[in-house]
């Protein structure tokens, strides 16, 4: 029986996943913009204050961190994975 799964070549992007991630990001930006419009206008006299803040700090720093970590060798994550897991549980415990 022939397998229906194929192996991708290294370096080839998965455009379906990229489109889904892009759609989720767009929905999130629209939600932040529509949910915070009135509050930002009342408090800061700028209806797009929270939207600009979300785009710069949320998306901008997130994309920069993604690009930085995407250049790292994935085997490094195997070595520091337990440490990251422990830090996650400690952070969760502090909440």
mmCIF file of the C-alpha atoms, coordinates in Angstrom:
data_MODEL
# 
_entry.id   MODEL 
# 
loop_
_atom_site.group_PDB 
_atom_site.id 
_atom_site.type_symbol 
_atom_site.label_atom_id 
_atom_site.label_alt_id 
_atom_site.label_comp_id 
_atom_site.label_asym_id 
_atom_site.label_entity_id 
_atom_site.label_seq_id 
_atom_site.pdbx_PDB_ins_code 
_atom_site.Cartn_x 
_atom_site.Cartn_y 
_atom_site.Cartn_z 
_atom_site.occupancy 
_atom_site.B_iso_or_equiv 
_atom_site.pdbx_formal_charge 
_atom_site.auth_seq_id 
_atom_site.auth_comp_id 
_atom_site.auth_asym_id 
_atom_site.auth_atom_id 
_atom_site.pdbx_PDB_model_num 
ATOM 1  C CA . UNK A 1 1  ? 0.000   0.000  0.000  1.00 0.00 ? 1  UNK A CA 1 
ATOM 2  C CA . UNK A 1 2  ? 1.368   3.360  -0.999 1.00 0.00 ? 2  UNK A CA 1 
ATOM 3  C CA . UNK A 1 3  ? 1.642   6.081  1.656  1.00 0.00 ? 3  UNK A CA 1 
ATOM 4  C CA . UNK A 1 4  ? -0.386  9.218  1.101  1.00 0.00 ? 4  UNK A CA 1 
ATOM 5  C CA . UNK A 1 5  ? 2.177   11.337 2.938  1.00 0.00 ? 5  UNK A CA 1 
ATOM 6  C CA . UNK A 1 6  ? 5.120   12.808 1.080  1.00 0.00 ? 6  UNK A CA 1 
ATOM 7  C CA . UNK A 1 7  ? 8.390   14.151 2.369  1.00 0.00 ? 7  UNK A CA 1 
ATOM 8  C CA . UNK A 1 8  ? 9.050   17.821 1.668  1.00 0.00 ? 8  UNK A CA 1 
ATOM 9  C CA . UNK A 1 9  ? 12.389  19.055 0.486  1.00 0.00 ? 9  UNK A CA 1 
ATOM 10 C CA . UNK A 1 10 ? 14.341  21.186 2.951  1.00 0.00 ? 10 UNK A CA 1 
ATOM 11 C CA . UNK A 1 11 ? 13.811  24.895 2.504  1.00 0.00 ? 11 UNK A CA 1 
ATOM 12 C CA . UNK A 1 12 ? 10.433  24.568 0.789  1.00 0.00 ? 12 UNK A CA 1 
ATOM 13 C CA . UNK A 1 13 ? 7.698   26.555 2.487  1.00 0.00 ? 13 UNK A CA 1 
ATOM 14 C CA . UNK A 1 14 ? 4.275   25.249 3.380  1.00 0.00 ? 14 UNK A CA 1 
ATOM 15 C CA . UNK A 1 15 ? 1.993   27.905 1.930  1.00 0.00 ? 15 UNK A CA 1 
ATOM 16 C CA . UNK A 1 16 ? -1.190  26.500 3.458  1.00 0.00 ? 16 UNK A CA 1 
ATOM 17 C CA . UNK A 1 17 ? 0.186   26.873 6.976  1.00 0.00 ? 17 UNK A CA 1 
ATOM 18 C CA . UNK A 1 18 ? 1.526   30.335 6.148  1.00 0.00 ? 18 UNK A CA 1 
ATOM 19 C CA . UNK A 1 19 ? -1.901  31.384 4.844  1.00 0.00 ? 19 UNK A CA 1 
ATOM 20 C CA . UNK A 1 20 ? -3.613  30.054 7.988  1.00 0.00 ? 20 UNK A CA 1 
ATOM 21 C CA . UNK A 1 21 ? -1.168  31.873 10.258 1.00 0.00 ? 21 UNK A CA 1 
ATOM 22 C CA . UNK A 1 22 ? -1.622  35.066 8.257  1.00 0.00 ? 22 UNK A CA 1 
ATOM 23 C CA . UNK A 1 23 ? -5.408  34.775 8.527  1.00 0.00 ? 23 UNK A CA 1 
ATOM 24 C CA . UNK A 1 24 ? -5.177  34.267 12.299 1.00 0.00 ? 24 UNK A CA 1 
ATOM 25 C CA . UNK A 1 25 ? -2.893  37.281 12.657 1.00 0.00 ? 25 UNK A CA 1 
ATOM 26 C CA . UNK A 1 26 ? -5.258  39.421 10.592 1.00 0.00 ? 26 UNK A CA 1 
ATOM 27 C CA . UNK A 1 27 ? -8.252  38.306 12.679 1.00 0.00 ? 27 UNK A CA 1 
ATOM 28 C CA . UNK A 1 28 ? -6.365  39.085 15.882 1.00 0.00 ? 28 UNK A CA 1 
ATOM 29 C CA . UNK A 1 29 ? -5.403  42.567 14.695 1.00 0.00 ? 29 UNK A CA 1 
ATOM 30 C CA . UNK A 1 30 ? -8.994  43.266 13.647 1.00 0.00 ? 30 UNK A CA 1 
ATOM 31 C CA . UNK A 1 31 ? -10.297 42.066 17.021 1.00 0.00 ? 31 UNK A CA 1 
ATOM 32 C CA . UNK A 1 32 ? -7.890  44.251 18.974 1.00 0.00 ? 32 UNK A CA 1 
ATOM 33 C CA . UNK A 1 33 ? -8.736  47.239 16.803 1.00 0.00 ? 33 UNK A CA 1 
ATOM 34 C CA . UNK A 1 34 ? -12.484 46.859 17.079 1.00 0.00 ? 34 UNK A CA 1 
ATOM 35 C CA . UNK A 1 35 ? -12.543 45.959 20.782 1.00 0.00 ? 35 UNK A CA 1 
ATOM 36 C CA . UNK A 1 36 ? -10.335 48.828 21.939 1.00 0.00 ? 36 UNK A CA 1 
ATOM 37 C CA . UNK A 1 37 ? -11.428 51.655 19.640 1.00 0.00 ? 37 UNK A CA 1 
ATOM 38 C CA . UNK A 1 38 ? -13.730 53.489 22.099 1.00 0.00 ? 38 UNK A CA 1 
ATOM 39 C CA . UNK A 1 39 ? -11.537 52.977 25.164 1.00 0.00 ? 39 UNK A CA 1 
ATOM 40 C CA . UNK A 1 40 ? -8.454  54.295 23.375 1.00 0.00 ? 40 UNK A CA 1 
ATOM 41 C CA . UNK A 1 41 ? -10.377 57.321 22.126 1.00 0.00 ? 41 UNK A CA 1 
ATOM 42 C CA . UNK A 1 42 ? -11.583 58.146 25.655 1.00 0.00 ? 42 UNK A CA 1 
ATOM 43 C CA . UNK A 1 43 ? -8.289  57.602 27.489 1.00 0.00 ? 43 UNK A CA 1 
ATOM 44 C CA . UNK A 1 44 ? -5.649  58.644 24.978 1.00 0.00 ? 44 UNK A CA 1 
ATOM 45 C CA . UNK A 1 45 ? -7.575  60.762 22.461 1.00 0.00 ? 45 UNK A CA 1 
ATOM 46 C CA . UNK A 1 46 ? -6.268  58.416 19.786 1.00 0.00 ? 46 UNK A CA 1 
ATOM 47 C CA . UNK A 1 47 ? -8.717  55.707 18.679 1.00 0.00 ? 47 UNK A CA 1 
ATOM 48 C CA . UNK A 1 48 ? -5.895  53.583 17.247 1.00 0.00 ? 48 UNK A CA 1 
ATOM 49 C CA . UNK A 1 49 ? -3.587  53.724 20.281 1.00 0.00 ? 49 UNK A CA 1 
ATOM 50 C CA . UNK A 1 50 ? -4.011  50.067 21.309 1.00 0.00 ? 50 UNK A CA 1 
ATOM 51 C CA . UNK A 1 51 ? -3.994  48.899 17.705 1.00 0.00 ? 51 UNK A CA 1 
ATOM 52 C CA . UNK A 1 52 ? -0.665  50.620 17.010 1.00 0.00 ? 52 UNK A CA 1 
ATOM 53 C CA . UNK A 1 53 ? 0.716   49.283 20.285 1.00 0.00 ? 53 UNK A CA 1 
ATOM 54 C CA . UNK A 1 54 ? -0.391  45.747 19.402 1.00 0.00 ? 54 UNK A CA 1 
ATOM 55 C CA . UNK A 1 55 ? 1.074   45.923 15.913 1.00 0.00 ? 55 UNK A CA 1 
ATOM 56 C CA . UNK A 1 56 ? 4.436   47.270 17.088 1.00 0.00 ? 56 UNK A CA 1 
ATOM 57 C CA . UNK A 1 57 ? 4.989   45.296 20.289 1.00 0.00 ? 57 UNK A CA 1 
ATOM 58 C CA . UNK A 1 58 ? 2.913   42.204 19.564 1.00 0.00 ? 58 UNK A CA 1 
ATOM 59 C CA . UNK A 1 59 ? 3.505   41.602 15.894 1.00 0.00 ? 59 UNK A CA 1 
ATOM 60 C CA . UNK A 1 60 ? 6.752   43.473 15.357 1.00 0.00 ? 60 UNK A CA 1 
ATOM 61 C CA . UNK A 1 61 ? 8.654   41.898 18.211 1.00 0.00 ? 61 UNK A CA 1 
ATOM 62 C CA . UNK A 1 62 ? 7.002   38.529 17.563 1.00 0.00 ? 62 UNK A CA 1 
ATOM 63 C CA . UNK A 1 63 ? 8.105   38.484 13.920 1.00 0.00 ? 63 UNK A CA 1 
ATOM 64 C CA . UNK A 1 64 ? 11.606  39.648 14.884 1.00 0.00 ? 64 UNK A CA 1 
ATOM 65 C CA . UNK A 1 65 ? 11.877  36.860 17.485 1.00 0.00 ? 65 UNK A CA 1 
ATOM 66 C CA . UNK A 1 66 ? 10.545  34.342 14.947 1.00 0.00 ? 66 UNK A CA 1 
ATOM 67 C CA . UNK A 1 67 ? 13.139  35.358 12.364 1.00 0.00 ? 67 UNK A CA 1 
ATOM 68 C CA . UNK A 1 68 ? 15.905  35.190 14.964 1.00 0.00 ? 68 UNK A CA 1 
ATOM 69 C CA . UNK A 1 69 ? 14.955  31.746 16.257 1.00 0.00 ? 69 UNK A CA 1 
ATOM 70 C CA . UNK A 1 70 ? 14.236  30.323 12.804 1.00 0.00 ? 70 UNK A CA 1 
ATOM 71 C CA . UNK A 1 71 ? 17.941  30.662 11.983 1.00 0.00 ? 71 UNK A CA 1 
ATOM 72 C CA . UNK A 1 72 ? 18.977  28.514 14.969 1.00 0.00 ? 72 UNK A CA 1 
ATOM 73 C CA . UNK A 1 73 ? 19.679  24.824 14.560 1.00 0.00 ? 73 UNK A CA 1 
ATOM 74 C CA . UNK A 1 74 ? 16.730  22.812 15.848 1.00 0.00 ? 74 UNK A CA 1 
ATOM 75 C CA . UNK A 1 75 ? 19.033  20.447 17.751 1.00 0.00 ? 75 UNK A CA 1 
ATOM 76 C CA . UNK A 1 76 ? 19.775  23.290 20.154 1.00 0.00 ? 76 UNK A CA 1 
ATOM 77 C CA . UNK A 1 77 ? 16.161  23.129 21.305 1.00 0.00 ? 77 UNK A CA 1 
ATOM 78 C CA . UNK A 1 78 ? 16.659  19.500 22.310 1.00 0.00 ? 78 UNK A CA 1 
ATOM 79 C CA . UNK A 1 79 ? 19.454  20.539 24.660 1.00 0.00 ? 79 UNK A CA 1 
ATOM 80 C CA . UNK A 1 80 ? 17.633  23.444 26.336 1.00 0.00 ? 80 UNK A CA 1 
ATOM 81 C CA . UNK A 1 81 ? 14.077  22.087 26.067 1.00 0.00 ? 81 UNK A CA 1 
ATOM 82 C CA . UNK A 1 82 ? 13.939  20.810 29.660 1.00 0.00 ? 82 UNK A CA 1 
ATOM 83 C CA . UNK A 1 83 ? 15.164  24.191 30.922 1.00 0.00 ? 83 UNK A CA 1 
ATOM 84 C CA . UNK A 1 84 ? 12.441  26.005 28.945 1.00 0.00 ? 84 UNK A CA 1 
ATOM 85 C CA . UNK A 1 85 ? 9.833   23.583 30.275 1.00 0.00 ? 85 UNK A CA 1 
ATOM 86 C CA . UNK A 1 86 ? 10.979  24.192 33.862 1.00 0.00 ? 86 UNK A CA 1 
ATOM 87 C CA . UNK A 1 87 ? 10.887  27.973 33.324 1.00 0.00 ? 87 UNK A CA 1 
ATOM 88 C CA . UNK A 1 88 ? 7.376   27.638 31.937 1.00 0.00 ? 88 UNK A CA 1 
ATOM 89 C CA . UNK A 1 89 ? 6.158   25.771 35.002 1.00 0.00 ? 89 UNK A CA 1 
ATOM 90 C CA . UNK A 1 90 ? 7.857   28.249 37.348 1.00 0.00 ? 90 UNK A CA 1 
ATOM 91 C CA . UNK A 1 91 ? 6.263   31.158 35.493 1.00 0.00 ? 91 UNK A CA 1 
ATOM 92 C CA . UNK A 1 92 ? 2.890   29.442 35.635 1.00 0.00 ? 92 UNK A CA 1 
ATOM 93 C CA . UNK A 1 93 ? 3.325   28.861 39.368 1.00 0.00 ? 93 UNK A CA 1 
ATOM 94 C CA . UNK A 1 94 ? 4.031   32.554 39.902 1.00 0.00 ? 94 UNK A CA 1 
ATOM 95 C CA . UNK A 1 95 ? 0.629   33.435 38.465 1.00 0.00 ? 95 UNK A CA 1 
# 
